[in-house]
Amino acid sequence: MRPERSRLARGVTGGALLAFLAGPLTGAAATTAAAAQAARAAQPAPVAKAAPAAPAVPGTAALVRNSLEIVLDSSGSMADKDGSGRTRMQSARKAVGTLVDSLPDAYPTGLRVYGADKADSCTDTRLVQPVGALDRAGIKKAVAQVRPRGETPIGHALEKAAADLPPASKSAPGRRTIVLVSDGEDTCGTPDPCEVAEELSKDGLDLRIDAIGFQVEGKARKQLECIARAGHGEYYDAPEAEDLARELERAGRQSADGYRLRGKRVTGAHSSADAPTLRLGGQYLDTIGPGETRWYAARLDGGSGARTVDFAATGVPQPGARVAGLDGLKLTVRSPDGSRCGHDRAWFQQSEGGTPVTAAVSRVPSEDGGLDCDKPGLFTFELSRDSDDDSDRARWPVELRLGAERPLPHGAAPARAETGYRDGGKDATLPTGTPRDIEGGTGFNDARKLREGVWRDTLVPAQTRWYRVPVGWNQQLRYDVEFANEPKRQQSGVPFSYVRTQTYAPGRLPVTDGLEFSPRRPYRGDPVKVSHGTVPVSWKNRAEPSAAVRPVRRAGDYYIAVTLGAGAARIAENAAVRVVLRVDVKGRAKQGPEHDAPFADAAGARDGGDAAAGDGTGTGGGDGNGQQAAGTGPHPAVLAGGGAAAVLLVAGGAWYAVRHRARVRSVNATRGGTW
């Protein structure tokens, strides 16, 4: 069990706060013809098709080397009956089958067993399926042939498992996961399993160790909890056979569906004087430790023609890692003379477990260009990580994005600011009908493109799914996310978790709820809905004081992030929870930001207004992963001739695709609702 949080974290993130907040693989794909897309749109989408990740961008590398190894207890005690009419080993075989059926096709996966070959040995461990492109039949066959026999050399098996996984790479790092399944404690003593886990995972950046205790208690459970904590992972308790299958699937899906980062490697400095200079239009990867501050710099233009510049930092902790409510990121941008031009703070606001967190700042020039922050020169960005003493100490990968916006055409008069929600407020009418099955992305880079409609997806606890919706000038995004009526686990007490959604404008700028919506609610397994949306997109919104209005200043892709709290693992009987998204884009799009701009057709409505700069990455206006919106024709950026960079991104297609199999256990299980 996790130790108690600090007194401060408990005070801030307990029931009162929750009540208040309630109010890998590479593959090339050619661009699909419009007719083929339209034909597919007419049919219900398959349940578990993964969105392709973002295309390759010159000078960037993607975290595509994620991998998984199952380390399975095959000691003599696994021959004991588990209360289901089967032996523990038989139930473990079934659980492994459930896991591999839920993983993406070709996801690098291996299987190691210990205690299967010798009656009395502390080095008895064997790799029965090497880590490689997922071979479901091979893993099932291999585990079917394992017979429980010997001791429980957990420490030795963990050492071997870490060596089985692909090594970390500086140019293309990835997250490797070991999922340990055991029905008891280590019986050898040397090497100590907790010490091994701590040494292997070190800073927690590229290796995670999860542990599942199958019908364990007392000393054995404490040891497995220690292994998971030292390995920056999660401990899952499985008192029954069905629990083992559920928790094994959850752990595997967290490995496979973790945030897929993209960017050029950079190392932030420890002072502003040494800050590395970033290029406009660039996307970068760095890491940050607890209590650490990193500095970056960028040379920006100035005067009356100065461009608006957005800088966003997304921290990606291990899914479900120990966090406190006030943990998070702080980001500040300063002018060449040290004046503060923007500041943002993003924190978890809960202590259940880590999820991606994004802070973003903007340099928005004044109308007359006469302020200190309007001047040209070398601007600095200060990124800090706040962390409670009891929070997980792993370093976080951080994805940085620096984008410049196209300036308003000379002499153009922009439309007035839009500070009200019109017909897109909390009582707005949203699409109805039968939901179509989709699978959201893992982050900003592979967010699933959606159009207006009703969509259905699944989430496991501590997971965030990502989507993006094109929104044009004068239009506004409005959506609801409905969580299903879930079968609940039998247990004492009334456990609760939370569900949350967050909207991001182009440039990855967080959009607050403005007290109009309820983007976060408690979750107890019963049906619950969260809502969000934006005001209409207007150029002049940038001058408004409200954080719900100011970021909604540019047409382009608006991101939707949907999170299921880690605590839902104590509630839901099934591995995953189903959600329905009702998405609408209200208003008639205009061709540009000018007050007299004519209304646009579907093609002209999606110009994000991003300047082509740096290494070719935009700041949110185009389809960053080459994927078209679900159920739509060719990407609007192509139809509108949105610049050579946008055309190349779409025409090139996704540079790798991971295709997910149907989540048989999670999606087809009997539910309390009628979805």
XYZ file of C-alpha atoms in Angstrom:
675
model
C 0.000 0.000 0.000
C 1.133 3.533 -0.674
C 2.339 5.509 2.350
C 0.344 8.532 3.448
C 0.927 11.816 1.667
C 2.314 14.801 3.438
C -0.002 16.794 5.680
C -0.081 19.617 3.141
C -0.994 17.339 0.251
C -3.738 15.646 2.248
C -5.180 18.966 3.241
C -5.264 20.307 -0.288
C -6.258 17.243 -2.232
C -8.716 15.517 0.052
C -12.469 15.282 -0.190
C -13.054 19.011 0.234
C -11.012 19.888 -2.845
C -12.608 17.120 -4.873
C -16.043 18.307 -3.858
C -15.116 21.840 -4.845
C -13.760 20.774 -8.197
C -16.867 18.678 -8.852
C -19.198 22.067 -9.004
C 7.009 0.183 -31.987
C 6.795 0.152 -34.713
C 7.687 2.112 -37.840
C 5.496 1.767 -40.912
C 4.735 4.039 -43.844
C 1.172 4.762 -44.936
C 0.248 6.589 -48.107
C -2.448 9.263 -47.981
C -5.854 7.657 -48.367
C -8.020 8.781 -51.244
C -11.032 10.905 -50.370
C -13.453 8.371 -51.788
C -12.007 5.594 -49.680
C -12.212 7.754 -46.596
C -15.822 8.604 -47.305
C -16.678 4.942 -47.804
C -15.101 4.025 -44.499
C -16.867 6.898 -42.782
C -20.199 5.367 -43.746
C -19.428 2.257 -41.695
C -19.071 1.982 -37.903
C -15.435 2.340 -36.947
C -13.742 -0.741 -35.485
C -13.467 -0.755 -31.726
C -9.746 -0.444 -31.292
C -7.961 1.209 -34.152
C -5.020 3.217 -32.982
C -4.381 6.676 -34.277
C -1.054 6.887 -36.098
C 1.646 8.821 -34.402
C 2.994 12.066 -35.771
C 5.079 12.008 -38.946
C 8.805 12.294 -38.837
C 10.046 15.848 -38.691
C 13.608 16.763 -39.619
C 15.831 16.944 -36.577
C 13.378 15.170 -34.253
C 13.181 11.732 -32.712
C 10.140 9.892 -31.376
C 9.880 7.776 -28.261
C 8.880 4.658 -30.176
C 11.121 2.173 -28.382
C 8.585 1.344 -25.667
C 8.544 -2.333 -24.730
C 7.128 -4.780 -22.202
C 8.263 -7.971 -20.507
C 6.062 -10.149 -18.330
C 7.942 -11.911 -15.515
C 5.759 -14.799 -14.364
C 6.014 -16.768 -11.142
C 6.249 -20.494 -11.934
C 7.341 -21.676 -8.489
C 5.862 -24.707 -6.799
C 3.115 -22.776 -5.023
C 1.587 -21.837 -8.381
C 0.332 -25.444 -8.551
C -2.006 -24.740 -5.610
C -5.731 -24.255 -6.181
C -6.848 -20.612 -6.340
C -10.510 -21.041 -5.385
C -11.844 -20.844 -8.940
C -11.579 -24.567 -9.615
C -8.222 -24.054 -11.316
C -4.655 -23.902 -10.158
C -2.942 -20.554 -9.851
C -0.837 -21.454 -12.873
C -3.904 -22.192 -14.980
C -5.425 -18.851 -14.031
C -2.119 -17.129 -14.791
C -2.069 -18.655 -18.280
C -5.557 -17.336 -18.908
C -4.615 -13.898 -17.601
C -1.553 -13.711 -19.854
C -3.821 -14.564 -22.801
C -6.166 -11.715 -21.858
C -3.228 -9.330 -21.700
C -1.725 -10.172 -25.087
C -5.157 -9.981 -26.725
C -5.481 -6.411 -25.445
C -2.074 -5.175 -26.627
C -1.457 -3.392 -29.939
C -0.388 -5.504 -32.881
C 3.396 -5.824 -33.051
C 3.945 -4.125 -29.678
C 7.388 -5.315 -28.431
C 6.539 -7.909 -25.780
C 8.388 -10.780 -24.110
C 7.800 -13.394 -21.419
C 10.198 -14.652 -18.747
C 9.404 -17.263 -16.084
C 11.134 -18.209 -12.870
C 10.942 -21.385 -10.768
C 9.821 -23.546 -13.701
C 12.791 -25.816 -14.353
C 14.505 -26.848 -11.115
C 13.160 -27.973 -7.772
C 15.788 -26.161 -5.698
C 17.610 -23.307 -7.454
C 18.016 -19.582 -6.879
C 19.087 -18.955 -10.479
C 16.130 -20.725 -12.083
C 14.739 -18.277 -14.607
C 14.232 -18.597 -18.337
C 13.265 -16.315 -21.221
C 10.527 -18.295 -22.952
C 9.544 -15.590 -25.455
C 12.152 -12.941 -26.410
C 11.071 -9.308 -26.536
C 10.001 -8.591 -30.095
C 6.990 -7.805 -32.242
C 4.012 -9.202 -30.336
C 3.446 -12.879 -31.084
C 0.180 -13.669 -29.331
C 0.073 -17.306 -30.353
C 3.732 -17.774 -29.442
C 3.310 -16.330 -25.948
C 0.164 -18.339 -25.281
C 1.874 -21.516 -26.440
C 4.968 -20.799 -24.365
C 3.047 -20.137 -21.151
C 0.902 -23.241 -21.718
C 4.032 -25.370 -21.565
C 5.271 -23.926 -18.259
C 4.904 -26.197 -15.224
C 5.296 -24.824 -11.673
C 8.137 -26.496 -9.843
C 10.820 -24.585 -7.959
C 11.783 -21.605 -5.832
C 10.961 -17.869 -6.121
C 14.157 -16.034 -7.148
C 12.489 -12.666 -7.820
C 15.625 -10.514 -7.528
C 17.587 -12.643 -9.991
C 14.653 -12.784 -12.443
C 14.321 -8.980 -12.408
C 18.010 -8.554 -13.242
C 17.648 -10.864 -16.219
C 14.410 -9.223 -17.354
C 15.982 -5.771 -17.512
C 18.704 -7.192 -19.756
C 16.052 -8.738 -22.036
C 14.493 -5.375 -22.871
C 15.909 -3.219 -25.689
C 18.530 -0.845 -24.287
C 17.735 2.810 -23.860
C 18.932 5.068 -26.659
C 19.989 8.682 -26.343
C 18.724 9.492 -29.815
C 15.402 7.666 -29.510
C 14.743 6.852 -25.862
C 11.716 4.866 -24.816
C 9.974 3.569 -21.744
C 10.511 -0.061 -20.908
C 8.137 -1.876 -18.574
C 8.544 -5.011 -16.490
C 5.324 -6.501 -15.088
C 6.128 -8.947 -12.294
C 3.477 -11.505 -11.288
C 4.079 -13.422 -8.066
C 2.061 -15.445 -5.553
C 4.629 -15.034 -2.787
C 7.802 -13.423 -1.579
C 11.330 -14.026 -2.774
C 12.638 -17.285 -1.264
C 16.306 -16.761 -2.067
C 17.178 -13.517 -0.287
C 20.057 -12.607 -2.571
C 19.940 -10.393 -4.478
C 17.334 -8.403 -2.569
C 14.391 -7.705 -4.944
C 13.761 -4.155 -3.689
C 17.412 -3.224 -4.044
C 17.475 -4.729 -7.527
C 14.376 -2.730 -8.548
C 15.880 0.500 -7.234
C 19.185 -0.070 -8.998
C 17.595 -1.056 -12.314
C 15.136 1.821 -12.544
C 17.473 4.495 -11.081
C 15.976 7.826 -12.117
C 12.801 6.149 -13.404
C 13.053 7.785 -16.792
C 13.194 4.753 -19.071
C 12.349 1.705 -16.904
C 9.244 1.014 -14.848
C 8.551 -2.056 -12.724
C 4.949 -2.960 -11.881
C 4.140 -5.793 -9.495
C 0.995 -7.906 -9.207
C 0.429 -9.907 -6.050
C -1.703 -12.975 -6.787
C -3.398 -14.091 -3.575
C -0.665 -12.658 -1.368
C -0.752 -10.980 2.019
C 1.502 -9.935 4.858
C 5.225 -9.989 4.172
C 4.849 -11.075 0.547
C 2.551 -8.165 -0.267
C 4.839 -5.677 1.442
C 7.795 -6.939 -0.570
C 5.926 -6.615 -3.867
C 4.762 -3.129 -2.901
C 8.377 -2.247 -2.159
C 9.482 -3.535 -5.570
C 6.860 -1.430 -7.351
C 7.689 1.692 -5.347
C 11.439 1.314 -5.889
C 10.784 0.645 -9.576
C 8.655 3.795 -10.012
C 5.718 1.557 -10.842
C 2.381 0.434 -9.460
C 1.409 -2.428 -7.174
C -1.775 -4.275 -8.158
C -3.495 -6.603 -5.709
C -5.179 -9.678 -7.221
C -6.964 -11.724 -4.521
C -8.964 -13.670 -7.113
C -8.232 -15.174 -10.522
C -10.404 -12.620 -12.320
C -8.520 -9.838 -10.545
C -5.246 -11.155 -11.948
C -6.492 -10.932 -15.533
C -7.858 -7.422 -14.998
C -4.765 -6.014 -13.338
C -2.400 -7.634 -15.817
C -4.329 -6.083 -18.691
C -4.305 -2.662 -17.029
C -0.556 -2.785 -16.486
C 0.067 -3.886 -20.071
C -2.142 -1.221 -21.584
C -0.462 1.486 -19.533
C 2.830 0.358 -21.058
C 1.534 0.250 -24.612
C -0.610 3.396 -24.480
C 1.776 5.737 -22.680
C 2.297 9.253 -24.043
C 4.269 9.109 -27.321
C 6.681 11.998 -27.250
C 8.320 13.626 -30.240
C 11.078 16.201 -30.561
C 14.709 17.074 -30.933
C 16.814 16.391 -27.866
C 17.863 19.459 -25.886
C 19.299 19.985 -22.410
C 18.026 22.995 -20.504
C 20.586 25.020 -18.569
C 20.710 25.654 -14.840
C 20.832 29.415 -15.360
C 19.444 31.893 -17.857
C 22.965 32.890 -18.918
C 23.647 29.416 -20.334
C 20.200 28.688 -21.770
C 20.226 26.853 -25.131
C 18.554 28.792 -27.947
C 15.451 27.157 -29.408
C 14.145 27.763 -32.922
C 10.669 29.050 -33.647
C 8.528 26.234 -34.976
C 10.610 23.658 -33.106
C 9.619 20.804 -30.841
C 12.083 19.468 -28.276
C 12.555 16.794 -25.611
C 14.249 17.270 -22.255
C 13.912 15.797 -18.767
C 13.301 17.407 -15.398
C 13.732 16.120 -11.873
C 11.838 16.989 -8.675
C 12.650 20.505 -7.474
C 14.706 21.233 -10.600
C 14.652 24.336 -12.817
C 15.592 24.358 -16.507
C 16.278 27.410 -18.670
C 15.795 27.866 -22.426
C 15.999 30.867 -24.745
C 14.596 32.054 -28.070
C 15.329 35.068 -30.225
C 12.083 36.916 -30.949
C 11.224 39.802 -33.221
C 9.747 43.081 -31.992
C 8.045 46.319 -32.892
C 4.613 46.802 -34.397
C 5.026 43.689 -36.547
C 6.060 41.395 -33.716
C 4.487 37.976 -33.762
C 2.693 36.248 -30.928
C 4.833 33.368 -29.664
C 3.630 30.399 -27.597
C 5.854 28.122 -25.532
C 4.346 24.970 -24.005
C 5.926 22.370 -21.729
C 4.266 18.991 -21.183
C 5.610 16.881 -18.310
C 4.943 13.151 -18.570
C 5.266 11.241 -15.277
C 4.949 7.482 -15.172
C 1.198 6.681 -15.367
C -0.235 6.557 -11.865
C 3.065 7.545 -10.218
C 2.847 8.925 -6.680
C 2.034 12.630 -6.774
C 0.675 15.286 -4.451
C -2.019 17.751 -5.411
C 0.376 20.705 -5.615
C 2.981 18.859 -7.705
C 3.375 20.145 -11.242
C 5.152 22.574 -13.545
C 5.748 26.334 -13.425
C 6.702 28.233 -16.558
C 7.797 31.871 -16.944
C 8.882 33.859 -20.002
C 11.063 36.973 -19.599
C 12.097 39.715 -21.979
C 15.764 40.534 -22.722
C 15.781 43.054 -19.860
C 14.290 40.537 -17.387
C 10.678 41.751 -17.411
C 8.148 38.983 -16.836
C 6.040 38.638 -19.975
C 3.999 35.580 -19.047
C 3.613 32.979 -16.314
C 1.643 29.738 -15.946
C 1.368 26.951 -13.427
C -0.124 23.507 -13.992
C -0.599 21.087 -11.107
C -2.334 17.752 -10.606
C -4.993 18.870 -8.102
C -5.241 15.248 -6.940
C -3.027 12.699 -5.216
C -4.209 9.498 -6.914
C -1.490 9.265 -9.536
C 0.486 11.026 -12.244
C -0.938 12.034 -15.619
C 0.488 14.365 -18.320
C 0.517 18.004 -17.217
C 0.995 21.045 -19.488
C 1.978 24.628 -18.716
C 2.086 27.246 -21.482
C 3.084 30.911 -21.773
C 2.733 33.431 -24.576
C 4.482 36.615 -25.651
C 1.549 38.620 -27.025
C 2.657 42.012 -28.423
C 0.660 45.078 -27.480
C -1.201 47.016 -30.167
C 1.327 49.851 -30.286
C 4.403 47.617 -29.764
C 5.834 49.943 -27.119
C 6.106 47.700 -24.051
C 9.242 45.960 -22.779
C 7.901 42.582 -23.850
C 7.392 43.873 -27.407
C 11.078 44.561 -27.939
C 13.212 42.215 -30.034
C 15.981 40.162 -28.524
C 16.779 36.997 -26.608
C 13.853 35.935 -24.437
C 14.268 33.283 -21.729
C 11.903 30.573 -20.520
C 12.168 29.265 -16.973
C 10.656 25.815 -16.322
C 10.426 24.451 -12.753
C 9.014 21.246 -11.290
C 7.338 21.296 -7.884
C 7.324 17.971 -6.044
C 6.232 16.868 -2.588
C 8.789 14.996 -0.484
C 6.712 11.807 -0.643
C 6.053 11.966 -4.380
C 7.775 9.651 -6.830
C 11.307 10.895 -7.492
C 11.565 9.741 -11.095
C 12.618 12.270 -13.689
C 9.928 13.263 -16.161
C 10.361 13.494 -19.914
C 9.304 16.998 -20.947
C 8.042 17.863 -24.416
C 8.651 21.507 -25.375
C 6.966 23.307 -28.246
C 7.828 26.815 -29.448
C 5.530 28.271 -32.085
C 5.069 31.646 -33.751
C 1.736 32.870 -35.046
C 1.252 34.636 -38.362
C 0.796 38.374 -37.794
C -2.433 40.072 -38.734
C -2.320 41.298 -42.355
C -1.201 44.927 -42.611
C -4.138 47.305 -42.385
C -6.622 44.558 -41.482
C -9.249 45.267 -38.833
C -9.919 42.150 -36.754
C -13.399 41.137 -35.620
C -14.425 42.066 -32.087
C -13.520 39.873 -29.137
C -15.924 37.071 -28.267
C -16.292 36.811 -24.495
C -19.648 34.991 -24.333
C -20.550 31.385 -25.124
C -23.498 32.161 -27.428
C -25.336 28.859 -27.966
C -22.292 26.856 -26.886
C -22.755 27.238 -23.147
C -23.450 24.606 -20.533
C -27.012 23.997 -21.786
C -26.040 23.646 -25.439
C -27.691 21.018 -27.620
C -25.171 18.361 -28.670
C -25.243 15.532 -31.230
C -27.249 12.385 -30.458
C -27.397 8.943 -31.997
C -25.481 5.684 -31.837
C -21.844 6.192 -30.812
C -19.135 5.143 -33.229
C -16.129 3.320 -31.778
C -12.754 5.036 -31.934
C -9.491 5.003 -30.038
C -7.984 8.247 -28.839
C -4.317 9.118 -29.042
C -1.720 9.013 -26.296
C -0.893 12.729 -26.366
C -0.674 15.869 -28.464
C 1.349 14.194 -31.210
C -1.089 11.430 -32.120
C -4.373 12.907 -30.885
C -7.281 11.354 -32.762
C -8.895 13.759 -35.225
C -12.656 14.042 -34.738
C -15.478 15.872 -36.409
C -18.901 16.678 -34.984
C -20.660 13.531 -33.796
C -20.971 10.897 -31.074
C -17.932 8.731 -30.349
C -17.116 5.896 -27.938
C -13.757 4.957 -26.427
C -12.290 3.168 -23.375
C -9.829 4.236 -20.678
C -7.963 2.300 -18.011
C -7.313 3.954 -14.630
C -4.593 6.658 -14.684
C -4.930 6.996 -18.461
C -5.525 10.110 -20.560
C -6.918 9.871 -24.093
C -6.385 12.703 -26.585
C -8.483 13.994 -29.489
C -8.464 17.101 -31.625
C -11.171 18.940 -33.469
C -10.705 21.582 -36.215
C -12.338 24.884 -35.236
C -12.480 27.864 -37.603
C -12.670 31.615 -37.141
C -15.997 32.586 -35.523
C -16.611 28.961 -34.465
C -16.574 27.404 -31.010
C -15.940 23.910 -29.670
C -18.463 22.321 -27.317
C -18.454 18.744 -26.010
C -19.574 16.392 -23.248
C -17.800 13.260 -22.008
C -20.071 10.629 -20.448
C -18.585 7.826 -18.357
C -20.467 4.529 -18.335
C -22.399 2.795 -15.597
C -19.713 0.279 -14.637
C -19.983 -3.047 -12.799
C -18.281 -2.418 -9.474
C -15.844 -4.489 -7.483
C -17.117 -6.003 -4.267
C -15.452 -4.275 -1.352
C -16.128 -2.468 1.869
C -16.457 1.280 2.091
C -17.296 3.722 -0.703
C -14.135 4.323 -2.719
C -14.146 7.205 -5.161
C -11.906 8.627 -7.830
C -12.340 11.401 -10.383
C -12.874 11.998 -14.086
C -11.631 15.084 -15.900
C -11.416 16.752 -19.263
C -9.188 19.613 -20.432
C -9.325 21.715 -23.598
C -6.193 23.108 -25.269
C -6.108 25.789 -27.944
C -3.590 25.788 -30.830
C -0.158 26.294 -29.330
C -1.182 23.824 -26.567
C -2.619 26.639 -24.494
C -4.903 25.404 -21.668
C -8.444 26.794 -21.838
C -10.138 27.124 -18.451
C -13.817 26.432 -17.845
C -14.671 30.037 -17.075
C -17.108 28.759 -14.389
C -19.467 27.778 -17.224
C -18.679 24.064 -17.370
C -17.926 21.138 -15.067
C -14.703 19.640 -16.447
C -14.008 17.547 -13.322
C -16.261 15.380 -11.158
C -16.002 12.633 -8.538
C -16.281 9.093 -9.922
C -17.737 6.094 -8.079
C -18.508 3.806 -10.999
C -21.921 5.332 -11.647
C -22.744 7.347 -14.788
C -21.164 10.787 -14.672
C -20.624 13.547 -17.229
C -17.970 16.229 -17.618
C -18.268 19.111 -20.057
C -16.133 21.740 -21.681
C -15.984 24.156 -24.578
C -14.706 27.464 -25.851
C -15.982 30.879 -26.746
C -15.973 31.643 -30.501
C -12.515 31.998 -32.029
C -11.516 35.647 -32.464
C -8.196 37.393 -33.012
C -8.965 40.039 -30.392
C -9.575 37.475 -27.643
C -5.843 37.710 -26.911
C -6.406 41.101 -25.290
C -9.052 39.808 -22.861
C -8.150 39.137 -19.200
C -10.131 35.913 -18.827
C -8.137 32.661 -19.132
C -11.243 31.099 -20.669
C -11.199 33.668 -23.492
C -7.603 34.769 -24.045
C -6.231 31.493 -25.562
C -9.129 31.171 -28.022
C -7.517 33.522 -30.516
C -6.616 31.320 -33.456
C -8.348 28.897 -35.795
C -6.937 25.392 -35.974
C -6.970 22.116 -34.070
C -8.342 22.301 -30.532
C -7.304 19.432 -28.282
C -9.524 17.429 -25.947
C -7.862 15.440 -23.153
C -9.973 12.972 -21.137
C -8.612 11.420 -17.920
C -9.780 8.588 -15.683
C -8.276 8.795 -12.197
C -5.913 6.122 -10.940
C -8.257 5.442 -8.018
C -10.818 3.989 -10.431
C -8.769 0.780 -10.234
C -10.398 0.204 -6.830
C -13.873 0.686 -8.271
C -14.317 -0.749 -11.765
C -14.698 -4.510 -12.154
C -13.574 -4.424 -15.774
C -10.092 -3.501 -16.906
C -11.295 -0.415 -18.800
C -14.163 2.037 -18.513
C -16.176 3.094 -21.538
C -16.792 6.741 -22.364
C -18.969 8.538 -24.902
C -17.931 11.886 -26.394
C -20.563 14.198 -27.869
C -18.644 16.721 -29.950
C -19.985 19.784 -31.730
C -18.467 22.787 -33.513
C -20.976 25.618 -33.426
C -21.169 28.657 -35.638
C -20.383 29.345 -39.265
C -16.689 29.622 -40.025
C -15.158 32.700 -41.611
C -12.194 32.737 -43.977
C -10.055 34.895 -41.721
C -9.865 36.983 -38.555
C -10.995 40.255 -40.173
C -14.331 41.668 -39.074
C -15.561 41.713 -42.683
C -14.106 38.323 -43.667
C -16.550 36.296 -45.796
C -17.926 33.022 -44.522
C -15.856 30.015 -45.501
C -16.661 26.573 -46.790
C -15.362 23.526 -44.905
C -11.985 23.820 -46.633
C -11.299 27.426 -45.728
C -12.439 27.210 -42.127
C -9.436 25.430 -40.698
C -6.475 27.688 -41.416
C -4.569 27.697 -38.160
C -2.618 30.835 -38.972
C 0.750 29.363 -37.987
C 3.963 30.774 -39.344
C 6.179 28.320 -41.193
C 9.446 28.475 -39.329
C 12.293 26.507 -37.846
C 12.315 22.792 -38.533
C 8.939 22.635 -40.162
C 6.699 21.908 -37.209
C 3.662 24.087 -36.844
C 1.910 25.173 -33.697
C -1.411 23.487 -33.939
C -3.167 24.593 -37.094
C -2.549 21.537 -39.230
C -2.947 17.816 -38.710
C 0.305 17.071 -36.988
C 0.059 13.334 -37.518
C -1.185 13.158 -41.065
C -4.482 11.660 -39.927
C -7.809 12.881 -41.162
C -10.710 13.572 -38.887
C -12.814 10.495 -38.181
C -15.512 10.319 -40.809
C -14.266 13.205 -42.951
C -12.738 13.620 -46.374
C -9.265 14.975 -47.196
C -7.682 17.156 -44.567
C -8.845 20.779 -44.900
C -5.273 22.067 -44.850
C -4.674 20.278 -48.147
C -7.913 21.506 -49.681
C -7.120 25.044 -48.653
C -3.540 24.909 -49.821
C -2.357 25.650 -46.327
C 1.343 25.871 -47.199
C 3.986 23.451 -48.345
C 4.710 22.204 -44.837
C 1.103 21.191 -44.233
C 0.893 19.454 -47.620
C 4.071 17.497 -46.944
C 2.828 16.386 -43.535
C -0.444 15.061 -44.920
C 0.925 13.621 -48.155
C 3.697 11.836 -46.325
C 1.233 9.969 -44.138
C 1.999 8.612 -40.712
C 5.578 7.479 -40.308
C 4.554 4.657 -38.089
C 1.284 3.095 -37.068
C 0.406 0.858 -34.176
C -2.810 -1.049 -34.784
C -4.697 -2.104 -31.711
C -6.704 -5.297 -31.399
C -10.171 -5.246 -29.917
C -10.185 -4.931 -26.166
C -12.154 -8.162 -25.815
C -12.387 -8.203 -22.051
C -12.875 -4.487 -21.587
C -15.191 -3.592 -24.434
C -17.400 -6.643 -24.775
C -17.916 -7.239 -21.075
C -21.469 -6.824 -19.813
C -22.112 -3.269 -18.683
C -24.671 -1.665 -16.473
C -25.811 0.661 -19.263
C -27.022 0.202 -22.823
C -24.054 1.634 -24.698
